[in-house]
Amino acid sequence: MLKFKLLFLLLLVLMSTGCSFSSEDTWKERSRIKQGDVKQILIENSEGVSASLTDRVEISAVINALRTGVFDPGVFDIRVQDFTVTIELNNSDKKKIHLWLLSGANLFTDSEDDGHFTLNEDAQEKLVEIIKENELWNEDSAAN
């Protein structure tokens, strides 16, 4: 009976603290970047055309989209990245992300990680929307 009570108490503590046993390893867990720490985001396409995002709503949307990326330790052989994202923090540190979104792709790499991340459909659509709004989208530039 004592073992049952202890097990019940342990389960109760885990549930009340919000612990989860999720096996997903996301960019959110790996990067620990907070939206408030971001000064600006620079997005550059493969043709060298770039846009600087300083609007808090756009910055938040990009960071939230990247946070959903699920890590895969596998190394892939794919074309040159479609976009390079440089996240500049308030302390002047910079983080580079390489995106593959053209032709329906949904991948990105973080310069600090081996492997790649896969975006969910909503995150992919949001990043495509932001890139198109900033006139950086050119499907014809996708290298095969």
CSV table of N, CA, C and O in Angstrom, one decimal, residues 5-134:
chain,number,residue,atom,x,y,z
A,5,LYS,N,1.0,4.4,-2.8
A,5,LYS,CA,0.9,5.8,-2.4
A,5,LYS,C,2.1,6.7,-2.9
A,5,LYS,O,1.9,7.8,-3.4
A,6,LEU,N,3.3,6.1,-2.8
A,6,LEU,CA,4.5,6.8,-3.3
A,6,LEU,C,4.4,6.9,-4.8
A,6,LEU,O,4.8,8.0,-5.3
A,7,LEU,N,4.0,5.9,-5.5
A,7,LEU,CA,3.9,6.0,-6.9
A,7,LEU,C,2.8,7.0,-7.3
A,7,LEU,O,3.1,7.8,-8.2
A,8,PHE,N,1.7,7.0,-6.6
A,8,PHE,CA,0.7,8.0,-6.9
A,8,PHE,C,1.2,9.4,-6.6
A,8,PHE,O,0.9,10.3,-7.4
A,9,LEU,N,1.9,9.6,-5.6
A,9,LEU,CA,2.5,10.9,-5.2
A,9,LEU,C,3.5,11.4,-6.3
A,9,LEU,O,3.4,12.5,-6.7
A,10,LEU,N,4.3,10.5,-6.8
A,10,LEU,CA,5.3,10.8,-7.8
A,10,LEU,C,4.6,11.2,-9.1
A,10,LEU,O,4.9,12.2,-9.7
A,11,LEU,N,3.6,10.5,-9.5
A,11,LEU,CA,2.8,10.8,-10.7
A,11,LEU,C,2.1,12.2,-10.5
A,11,LEU,O,2.0,13.0,-11.5
A,12,LEU,N,1.6,12.4,-9.4
A,12,LEU,CA,0.9,13.7,-9.1
A,12,LEU,C,1.9,14.9,-9.2
A,12,LEU,O,1.6,15.9,-9.8
A,13,VAL,N,3.1,14.7,-8.7
A,13,VAL,CA,4.1,15.7,-8.7
A,13,VAL,C,4.5,16.0,-10.2
A,13,VAL,O,4.6,17.1,-10.6
A,14,LEU,N,4.7,14.9,-10.9
A,14,LEU,CA,5.1,15.1,-12.3
A,14,LEU,C,4.0,15.8,-13.2
A,14,LEU,O,4.3,16.7,-14.0
A,15,MET,N,2.8,15.4,-12.9
A,15,MET,CA,1.7,16.1,-13.7
A,15,MET,C,1.5,17.5,-13.3
A,15,MET,O,1.2,18.4,-14.1
A,16,SER,N,1.7,17.8,-12.0
A,16,SER,CA,1.4,19.2,-11.5
A,16,SER,C,2.6,20.2,-12.0
A,16,SER,O,2.4,21.4,-12.1
A,17,THR,N,3.8,19.6,-12.2
A,17,THR,CA,4.9,20.5,-12.6
A,17,THR,C,4.9,20.6,-14.1
A,17,THR,O,5.8,21.4,-14.6
A,18,GLY,N,4.1,19.9,-14.8
A,18,GLY,CA,4.0,20.1,-16.3
A,18,GLY,C,5.1,19.3,-17.0
A,18,GLY,O,5.5,19.5,-18.1
A,19,CYS,N,5.7,18.3,-16.3
A,19,CYS,CA,6.7,17.5,-16.9
A,19,CYS,C,6.1,16.7,-18.0
A,19,CYS,O,5.0,16.2,-17.9
A,20,SER,N,6.9,16.5,-19.1
A,20,SER,CA,6.4,15.7,-20.2
A,20,SER,C,7.6,14.8,-20.6
A,20,SER,O,8.7,15.1,-20.3
A,21,PHE,N,7.2,13.7,-21.1
A,21,PHE,CA,8.2,12.7,-21.6
A,21,PHE,C,8.3,12.8,-23.1
A,21,PHE,O,8.4,11.8,-23.7
A,22,SER,N,8.3,14.0,-23.6
A,22,SER,CA,8.3,14.1,-25.1
A,22,SER,C,9.7,13.8,-25.6
A,22,SER,O,10.7,14.2,-25.0
A,23,SER,N,9.8,13.0,-26.7
A,23,SER,CA,11.1,12.7,-27.2
A,23,SER,C,11.5,13.6,-28.3
A,23,SER,O,12.6,13.5,-28.8
A,24,GLU,N,10.7,14.7,-28.6
A,24,GLU,CA,11.1,15.6,-29.6
A,24,GLU,C,12.1,16.6,-29.1
A,24,GLU,O,12.0,17.2,-28.0
A,25,ASP,N,13.2,16.7,-29.9
A,25,ASP,CA,14.3,17.6,-29.6
A,25,ASP,C,14.1,18.7,-30.5
A,25,ASP,O,14.4,18.6,-31.7
A,26,THR,N,13.7,19.9,-30.0
A,26,THR,CA,13.4,21.0,-30.9
A,26,THR,C,14.5,22.1,-30.8
A,26,THR,O,15.3,22.1,-29.9
A,27,TRP,N,14.4,23.0,-31.8
A,27,TRP,CA,15.3,24.1,-31.8
A,27,TRP,C,15.0,25.0,-30.6
A,27,TRP,O,16.0,25.6,-30.1
A,28,LYS,N,13.8,25.1,-30.2
A,28,LYS,CA,13.5,25.9,-29.0
A,28,LYS,C,14.3,25.4,-27.8
A,28,LYS,O,14.8,26.3,-27.1
A,29,GLU,N,14.4,24.1,-27.6
A,29,GLU,CA,15.1,23.6,-26.5
A,29,GLU,C,16.6,23.8,-26.6
A,29,GLU,O,17.4,24.0,-25.7
A,30,ARG,N,17.1,23.7,-27.9
A,30,ARG,CA,18.6,23.8,-28.1
A,30,ARG,C,19.1,25.2,-28.1
A,30,ARG,O,20.2,25.5,-27.7
A,31,SER,N,18.3,26.2,-28.7
A,31,SER,CA,18.8,27.5,-28.9
A,31,SER,C,18.6,28.4,-27.6
A,31,SER,O,19.5,29.3,-27.4
A,32,ARG,N,17.5,28.3,-27.0
A,32,ARG,CA,17.2,29.1,-25.8
A,32,ARG,C,17.2,30.6,-26.1
A,32,ARG,O,17.4,31.4,-25.2
A,33,ILE,N,16.9,31.0,-27.3
A,33,ILE,CA,16.8,32.4,-27.7
A,33,ILE,C,15.4,32.9,-27.3
A,33,ILE,O,14.4,32.3,-27.7
A,34,LYS,N,15.4,34.0,-26.6
A,34,LYS,CA,14.1,34.6,-26.3
A,34,LYS,C,13.9,35.8,-27.3
A,34,LYS,O,14.8,36.5,-27.7
A,35,GLN,N,12.6,36.0,-27.6
A,35,GLN,CA,12.3,37.0,-28.6
A,35,GLN,C,12.8,38.4,-28.2
A,35,GLN,O,13.3,39.2,-29.0
A,36,GLY,N,12.7,38.7,-26.9
A,36,GLY,CA,13.2,40.0,-26.4
A,36,GLY,C,14.7,40.2,-26.5
A,36,GLY,O,15.2,41.3,-26.4
A,37,ASP,N,15.4,39.1,-26.7
A,37,ASP,CA,16.9,39.2,-26.8
A,37,ASP,C,17.3,39.5,-28.3
A,37,ASP,O,18.5,39.8,-28.5
A,38,VAL,N,16.4,39.5,-29.2
A,38,VAL,CA,16.7,39.7,-30.6
A,38,VAL,C,16.6,41.2,-31.0
A,38,VAL,O,15.5,41.8,-30.8
A,39,LYS,N,17.7,41.7,-31.5
A,39,LYS,CA,17.7,43.1,-32.0
A,39,LYS,C,17.1,43.2,-33.4
A,39,LYS,O,16.3,44.0,-33.7
A,40,GLN,N,17.6,42.3,-34.3
A,40,GLN,CA,17.1,42.3,-35.7
A,40,GLN,C,17.3,40.9,-36.3
A,40,GLN,O,18.2,40.1,-35.8
A,41,ILE,N,16.7,40.6,-37.4
A,41,ILE,CA,16.9,39.4,-38.2
A,41,ILE,C,17.1,39.8,-39.6
A,41,ILE,O,16.4,40.6,-40.2
A,42,LEU,N,18.3,39.4,-40.1
A,42,LEU,CA,18.6,39.6,-41.5
A,42,LEU,C,18.3,38.3,-42.3
A,42,LEU,O,18.9,37.3,-41.9
A,43,ILE,N,17.6,38.4,-43.4
A,43,ILE,CA,17.3,37.3,-44.2
A,43,ILE,C,17.9,37.6,-45.6
A,43,ILE,O,17.6,38.7,-46.2
A,44,GLU,N,18.7,36.7,-46.1
A,44,GLU,CA,19.3,36.9,-47.4
A,44,GLU,C,19.0,35.7,-48.3
A,44,GLU,O,19.1,34.6,-47.9
A,45,ASN,N,18.6,36.0,-49.6
A,45,ASN,CA,18.3,34.9,-50.5
A,45,ASN,C,19.6,34.5,-51.2
A,45,ASN,O,20.6,35.1,-51.0
A,46,SER,N,19.5,33.5,-52.0
A,46,SER,CA,20.7,32.9,-52.7
A,46,SER,C,21.3,33.8,-53.7
A,46,SER,O,22.4,33.7,-54.2
A,47,GLU,N,20.6,34.9,-54.1
A,47,GLU,CA,21.1,35.9,-55.1
A,47,GLU,C,21.7,37.1,-54.4
A,47,GLU,O,22.1,38.0,-55.0
A,48,GLY,N,21.8,37.0,-53.0
A,48,GLY,CA,22.4,38.1,-52.3
A,48,GLY,C,21.5,39.3,-51.9
A,48,GLY,O,21.9,40.2,-51.3
A,49,VAL,N,20.2,39.2,-52.2
A,49,VAL,CA,19.2,40.2,-51.9
A,49,VAL,C,18.8,39.9,-50.4
A,49,VAL,O,18.5,38.8,-50.1
A,50,SER,N,18.8,41.0,-49.6
A,50,SER,CA,18.5,40.8,-48.2
A,50,SER,C,17.5,41.8,-47.7
A,50,SER,O,17.2,42.8,-48.3
A,51,ALA,N,16.9,41.4,-46.6
A,51,ALA,CA,16.0,42.3,-45.9
A,51,ALA,C,16.3,42.2,-44.4
A,51,ALA,O,16.6,41.1,-43.9
A,52,SER,N,16.1,43.3,-43.7
A,52,SER,CA,16.4,43.4,-42.3
A,52,SER,C,15.0,43.5,-41.6
A,52,SER,O,14.2,44.4,-41.9
A,53,LEU,N,14.7,42.6,-40.7
A,53,LEU,CA,13.5,42.6,-39.9
A,53,LEU,C,13.7,43.2,-38.6
A,53,LEU,O,14.5,42.7,-37.8
A,54,THR,N,13.1,44.3,-38.3
A,54,THR,CA,13.2,44.9,-37.0
A,54,THR,C,11.9,45.0,-36.3
A,54,THR,O,11.8,45.3,-35.1
A,55,ASP,N,10.8,44.8,-37.0
A,55,ASP,CA,9.5,44.8,-36.5
A,55,ASP,C,9.3,43.7,-35.5
A,55,ASP,O,9.6,42.5,-35.8
A,56,ARG,N,8.9,44.0,-34.3
A,56,ARG,CA,8.7,43.0,-33.2
A,56,ARG,C,7.8,41.8,-33.6
A,56,ARG,O,8.0,40.7,-33.2
A,57,VAL,N,6.8,42.1,-34.4
A,57,VAL,CA,5.8,41.1,-34.8
A,57,VAL,C,6.5,40.1,-35.7
A,57,VAL,O,6.3,38.9,-35.6
A,58,GLU,N,7.2,40.7,-36.7
A,58,GLU,CA,7.9,39.8,-37.6
A,58,GLU,C,9.0,39.0,-36.9
A,58,GLU,O,9.2,37.8,-37.2
A,59,ILE,N,9.8,39.6,-36.1
A,59,ILE,CA,10.8,38.9,-35.3
A,59,ILE,C,10.2,37.8,-34.5
A,59,ILE,O,10.7,36.6,-34.5
A,60,SER,N,9.1,38.1,-33.8
A,60,SER,CA,8.4,37.0,-33.1
A,60,SER,C,7.9,35.9,-33.9
A,60,SER,O,8.1,34.7,-33.6
A,61,ALA,N,7.4,36.2,-35.1
A,61,ALA,CA,6.9,35.2,-36.0
A,61,ALA,C,8.0,34.3,-36.5
A,61,ALA,O,7.9,33.0,-36.5
A,62,VAL,N,9.2,34.8,-36.8
A,62,VAL,CA,10.3,34.0,-37.3
A,62,VAL,C,10.8,33.1,-36.2
A,62,VAL,O,11.0,31.9,-36.4
A,63,ILE,N,11.0,33.7,-35.0
A,63,ILE,CA,11.5,32.9,-33.9
A,63,ILE,C,10.6,31.8,-33.5
A,63,ILE,O,11.0,30.7,-33.3
A,64,ASN,N,9.3,32.1,-33.5
A,64,ASN,CA,8.3,31.1,-33.1
A,64,ASN,C,8.3,30.0,-34.2
A,64,ASN,O,8.1,28.8,-33.8
A,65,ALA,N,8.4,30.3,-35.4
A,65,ALA,CA,8.4,29.3,-36.5
A,65,ALA,C,9.7,28.4,-36.3
A,65,ALA,O,9.5,27.2,-36.4
A,66,LEU,N,10.8,29.0,-36.1
A,66,LEU,CA,12.0,28.2,-35.9
A,66,LEU,C,12.0,27.3,-34.7
A,66,LEU,O,12.5,26.2,-34.7
A,67,ARG,N,11.3,27.8,-33.7
A,67,ARG,CA,11.2,27.0,-32.4
A,67,ARG,C,10.5,25.7,-32.6
A,67,ARG,O,10.8,24.7,-31.9
A,68,THR,N,9.7,25.6,-33.6
A,68,THR,CA,9.0,24.3,-33.9
A,68,THR,C,9.9,23.3,-34.6
A,68,THR,O,9.5,22.1,-34.6
A,69,GLY,N,11.0,23.7,-35.1
A,69,GLY,CA,11.9,22.7,-35.8
A,69,GLY,C,12.3,21.6,-34.9
A,69,GLY,O,12.8,21.7,-33.8
A,70,VAL,N,12.1,20.4,-35.5
A,70,VAL,CA,12.4,19.1,-34.7
A,70,VAL,C,13.8,18.6,-35.3
A,70,VAL,O,14.0,18.5,-36.5
A,71,PHE,N,14.7,18.4,-34.4
A,71,PHE,CA,16.1,18.0,-34.7
A,71,PHE,C,16.2,16.6,-35.2
A,71,PHE,O,15.5,15.7,-34.7
A,72,ASP,N,17.0,16.4,-36.3
A,72,ASP,CA,17.3,15.1,-36.8
A,72,ASP,C,18.9,15.1,-36.9
A,72,ASP,O,19.4,16.0,-37.6
A,73,PRO,N,19.5,14.2,-36.3
A,73,PRO,CA,21.0,14.2,-36.3
A,73,PRO,C,21.6,13.8,-37.6
A,73,PRO,O,22.8,13.9,-37.9
A,74,GLY,N,20.8,13.3,-38.5
A,74,GLY,CA,21.3,12.9,-39.8
A,74,GLY,C,21.8,14.0,-40.7
A,74,GLY,O,21.3,15.1,-40.6
A,75,VAL,N,22.8,13.8,-41.4
A,75,VAL,CA,23.4,14.8,-42.3
A,75,VAL,C,22.8,14.5,-43.7
A,75,VAL,O,22.7,13.4,-44.1
A,76,PHE,N,22.3,15.5,-44.3
A,76,PHE,CA,21.7,15.3,-45.6
A,76,PHE,C,22.5,16.0,-46.7
A,76,PHE,O,23.2,17.0,-46.5
A,77,ASP,N,22.4,15.5,-47.9
A,77,ASP,CA,23.0,16.1,-49.1
A,77,ASP,C,22.0,16.8,-49.9
A,77,ASP,O,21.2,16.1,-50.6
A,78,ILE,N,21.9,18.0,-49.9
A,78,ILE,CA,20.9,18.8,-50.6
A,78,ILE,C,21.5,20.0,-51.2
A,78,ILE,O,22.7,20.3,-51.0
A,79,ARG,N,20.8,20.7,-52.0
A,79,ARG,CA,21.3,21.9,-52.7
A,79,ARG,C,21.7,22.9,-51.7
A,79,ARG,O,21.4,22.9,-50.6
A,80,VAL,N,22.4,23.9,-52.3
A,80,VAL,CA,22.8,25.1,-51.5
A,80,VAL,C,21.5,25.7,-50.9
A,80,VAL,O,20.4,25.7,-51.5
A,81,GLN,N,21.7,26.2,-49.7
A,81,GLN,CA,20.5,26.8,-49.0
A,81,GLN,C,19.8,27.9,-49.8
A,81,GLN,O,20.4,28.6,-50.6
A,82,ASP,N,18.5,28.0,-49.6
A,82,ASP,CA,17.7,29.0,-50.3
A,82,ASP,C,17.8,30.3,-49.6
A,82,ASP,O,17.8,31.4,-50.3
A,83,PHE,N,18.0,30.3,-48.3
A,83,PHE,CA,18.0,31.6,-47.5
A,83,PHE,C,19.0,31.4,-46.3
A,83,PHE,O,19.1,30.4,-45.8
A,84,THR,N,19.7,32.5,-46.0
A,84,THR,CA,20.5,32.6,-44.8
A,84,THR,C,19.8,33.6,-43.9
A,84,THR,O,19.5,34.7,-44.3
A,85,VAL,N,19.6,33.1,-42.7
A,85,VAL,CA,19.0,34.0,-41.6
A,85,VAL,C,20.1,34.3,-40.6
A,85,VAL,O,20.6,33.3,-40.0
A,86,THR,N,20.3,35.5,-40.3
A,86,THR,CA,21.2,35.9,-39.3
A,86,THR,C,20.4,36.6,-38.2
A,86,THR,O,19.8,37.6,-38.4
A,87,ILE,N,20.4,36.0,-37.0
A,87,ILE,CA,19.7,36.5,-35.9
A,87,ILE,C,20.7,37.3,-35.0
A,87,ILE,O,21.7,36.7,-34.5
A,88,GLU,N,20.5,38.6,-35.0
A,88,GLU,CA,21.4,39.5,-34.2
A,88,GLU,C,20.8,39.8,-32.9
A,88,GLU,O,19.7,40.3,-32.8
A,89,LEU,N,21.5,39.4,-31.8
A,89,LEU,CA,21.0,39.6,-30.5
A,89,LEU,C,21.4,41.0,-29.9
A,89,LEU,O,22.3,41.7,-30.5
A,90,ASN,N,20.7,41.4,-28.9
A,90,ASN,CA,21.0,42.7,-28.3
A,90,ASN,C,22.4,42.9,-27.8
A,90,ASN,O,22.9,44.0,-27.8
A,91,ASN,N,23.0,41.8,-27.4
A,91,ASN,CA,24.4,41.8,-26.9
A,91,ASN,C,25.4,41.7,-28.1
A,91,ASN,O,26.6,41.5,-27.8
A,92,SER,N,25.0,41.9,-29.3
A,92,SER,CA,25.8,41.8,-30.5
A,92,SER,C,26.2,40.4,-31.0
A,92,SER,O,26.8,40.3,-32.0
A,93,ASP,N,25.8,39.4,-30.2
A,93,ASP,CA,26.1,38.0,-30.7
A,93,ASP,C,25.2,37.8,-31.9
A,93,ASP,O,24.1,38.4,-32.1
A,94,LYS,N,25.6,36.9,-32.8
A,94,LYS,CA,24.9,36.5,-34.0
A,94,LYS,C,24.8,35.0,-34.1
A,94,LYS,O,25.7,34.3,-33.8
A,95,LYS,N,23.6,34.6,-34.6
A,95,LYS,CA,23.4,33.2,-34.9
A,95,LYS,C,23.0,33.0,-36.3
A,95,LYS,O,22.1,33.7,-36.8
A,96,LYS,N,23.6,32.1,-37.0
A,96,LYS,CA,23.3,31.8,-38.5
A,96,LYS,C,22.4,30.6,-38.6
A,96,LYS,O,22.7,29.6,-38.0
A,97,ILE,N,21.4,30.7,-39.4
A,97,ILE,CA,20.5,29.7,-39.8
A,97,ILE,C,20.4,29.6,-41.3
A,97,ILE,O,20.4,30.6,-42.0
A,98,HIS,N,20.4,28.4,-41.8
A,98,HIS,CA,20.3,28.2,-43.3
A,98,HIS,C,19.0,27.5,-43.5
A,98,HIS,O,18.7,26.5,-42.9
A,99,LEU,N,18.2,28.1,-44.4
A,99,LEU,CA,16.8,27.6,-44.7
A,99,LEU,C,16.7,27.0,-46.1
A,99,LEU,O,17.2,27.6,-47.0
A,100,TRP,N,15.9,25.9,-46.2
A,100,TRP,CA,15.5,25.4,-47.4
A,100,TRP,C,14.0,25.4,-47.4
A,100,TRP,O,13.4,24.6,-46.7
A,101,LEU,N,13.4,26.3,-48.2
A,101,LEU,CA,12.0,26.4,-48.3
A,101,LEU,C,11.4,26.3,-49.7
A,101,LEU,O,10.2,26.1,-49.9
A,102,LEU,N,12.3,26.6,-50.7
A,102,LEU,CA,11.8,26.6,-52.1
A,102,LEU,C,11.4,25.2,-52.5
A,102,LEU,O,11.9,24.2,-51.9
A,103,SER,N,10.5,25.1,-53.5
A,103,SER,CA,10.1,23.8,-54.0
A,103,SER,C,9.4,22.9,-52.9
A,103,SER,O,9.5,21.7,-52.9
A,104,GLY,N,8.8,23.6,-51.9
A,104,GLY,CA,8.1,22.8,-50.8
A,104,GLY,C,9.0,22.3,-49.7
A,104,GLY,O,8.5,21.5,-48.9
A,105,ALA,N,10.3,22.6,-49.7
A,105,ALA,CA,11.1,22.1,-48.7
A,105,ALA,C,10.8,22.7,-47.3
A,105,ALA,O,10.1,23.8,-47.3
A,106,ASN,N,11.2,22.1,-46.2
A,106,ASN,CA,10.8,22.5,-44.9
A,106,ASN,C,12.0,22.3,-43.9
A,106,ASN,O,11.7,21.9,-42.8
A,107,LEU,N,13.2,22.5,-44.3
A,107,LEU,CA,14.3,22.2,-43.5
A,107,LEU,C,15.2,23.5,-43.1
A,107,LEU,O,15.2,24.4,-43.9
A,108,PHE,N,15.9,23.4,-42.0
A,108,PHE,CA,16.9,24.4,-41.7
A,108,PHE,C,18.0,23.8,-40.9
A,108,PHE,O,17.8,22.7,-40.3
A,109,THR,N,19.2,24.4,-40.9
A,109,THR,CA,20.3,24.0,-40.1
A,109,THR,C,20.7,25.2,-39.3
A,109,THR,O,20.5,26.4,-39.6
A,110,ASP,N,21.2,24.9,-38.1
A,110,ASP,CA,21.8,25.9,-37.2
A,110,ASP,C,23.3,25.7,-37.2
A,110,ASP,O,23.8,24.6,-37.0
A,111,SER,N,24.0,26.8,-37.3
A,111,SER,CA,25.5,26.7,-37.4
A,111,SER,C,26.1,26.1,-36.2
A,111,SER,O,27.2,25.6,-36.3
A,112,GLU,N,25.4,26.0,-35.1
A,112,GLU,CA,25.9,25.5,-33.9
A,112,GLU,C,25.6,24.0,-33.7
A,112,GLU,O,26.0,23.4,-32.7
A,113,ASP,N,24.8,23.4,-34.6
A,113,ASP,CA,24.4,22.0,-34.5
A,113,ASP,C,24.8,21.2,-35.7
A,113,ASP,O,24.8,21.7,-36.8
A,114,ASP,N,25.2,19.9,-35.4
A,114,ASP,CA,25.3,19.0,-36.5
A,114,ASP,C,23.9,18.4,-36.7
A,114,ASP,O,23.2,18.1,-35.8
A,115,GLY,N,23.6,18.2,-38.0
A,115,GLY,CA,22.3,17.7,-38.3
A,115,GLY,C,21.4,18.8,-38.8
A,115,GLY,O,21.9,19.9,-39.2
A,116,HIS,N,20.1,18.6,-38.9
A,116,HIS,CA,19.2,19.5,-39.4
A,116,HIS,C,17.8,19.5,-38.6
A,116,HIS,O,17.6,18.6,-37.8
A,117,PHE,N,17.0,20.5,-38.9
A,117,PHE,CA,15.7,20.6,-38.2
A,117,PHE,C,14.6,20.6,-39.3
A,117,PHE,O,14.8,21.1,-40.4
A,118,THR,N,13.5,20.0,-39.0
A,118,THR,CA,12.3,19.9,-39.9
A,118,THR,C,11.2,20.8,-39.3
A,118,THR,O,10.9,20.7,-38.1
A,119,LEU,N,10.7,21.7,-40.1
A,119,LEU,CA,9.6,22.6,-39.7
A,119,LEU,C,8.3,21.9,-39.9
A,119,LEU,O,8.1,21.1,-40.9
A,120,ASN,N,7.3,22.2,-39.1
A,120,ASN,CA,5.9,21.8,-39.3
A,120,ASN,C,5.3,22.7,-40.4
A,120,ASN,O,5.9,23.7,-40.8
A,121,GLU,N,4.2,22.3,-40.9
A,121,GLU,CA,3.6,23.0,-42.0
A,121,GLU,C,3.2,24.4,-41.7
A,121,GLU,O,3.4,25.3,-42.5
A,122,ASP,N,2.7,24.7,-40.5
A,122,ASP,CA,2.3,26.1,-40.1
A,122,ASP,C,3.6,27.0,-40.1
A,122,ASP,O,3.6,28.1,-40.6
A,123,ALA,N,4.7,26.5,-39.5
A,123,ALA,CA,5.9,27.2,-39.4
A,123,ALA,C,6.5,27.5,-40.8
A,123,ALA,O,6.9,28.6,-41.1
A,124,GLN,N,6.4,26.5,-41.6
A,124,GLN,CA,6.9,26.6,-43.0
A,124,GLN,C,6.1,27.7,-43.7
A,124,GLN,O,6.7,28.6,-44.4
A,125,GLU,N,4.8,27.7,-43.6
A,125,GLU,CA,4.0,28.7,-44.3
A,125,GLU,C,4.2,30.1,-43.8
A,125,GLU,O,4.3,31.0,-44.6
A,126,LYS,N,4.5,30.2,-42.5
A,126,LYS,CA,4.7,31.5,-41.9
A,126,LYS,C,6.0,32.1,-42.4
A,126,LYS,O,6.1,33.3,-42.8
A,127,LEU,N,7.1,31.3,-42.5
A,127,LEU,CA,8.4,31.8,-43.0
A,127,LEU,C,8.3,32.1,-44.4
A,127,LEU,O,8.8,33.2,-44.9
A,128,VAL,N,7.6,31.3,-45.2
A,128,VAL,CA,7.4,31.6,-46.6
A,128,VAL,C,6.6,33.0,-46.8
A,128,VAL,O,7.0,33.8,-47.6
A,129,GLU,N,5.6,33.2,-46.0
A,129,GLU,CA,4.8,34.4,-46.0
A,129,GLU,C,5.7,35.6,-45.7
A,129,GLU,O,5.7,36.6,-46.5
A,130,ILE,N,6.5,35.6,-44.7
A,130,ILE,CA,7.4,36.7,-44.3
A,130,ILE,C,8.5,36.9,-45.4
A,130,ILE,O,8.7,38.1,-45.8
A,131,ILE,N,9.0,35.9,-46.0
A,131,ILE,CA,10.0,36.0,-47.0
A,131,ILE,C,9.4,36.6,-48.3
A,131,ILE,O,10.0,37.5,-48.9
A,132,LYS,N,8.2,36.2,-48.6
A,132,LYS,CA,7.5,36.8,-49.8
A,132,LYS,C,7.2,38.3,-49.5
A,132,LYS,O,7.3,39.1,-50.4
A,133,GLU,N,6.7,38.6,-48.3
A,133,GLU,CA,6.4,40.0,-48.0
A,133,GLU,C,7.6,40.9,-48.1
A,133,GLU,O,7.4,42.1,-48.4
A,134,ASN,N,8.7,40.4,-47.9
A,134,ASN,CA,10.0,41.1,-48.0
A,134,ASN,C,10.7,41.0,-49.3
A,134,ASN,O,11.8,41.4,-49.5
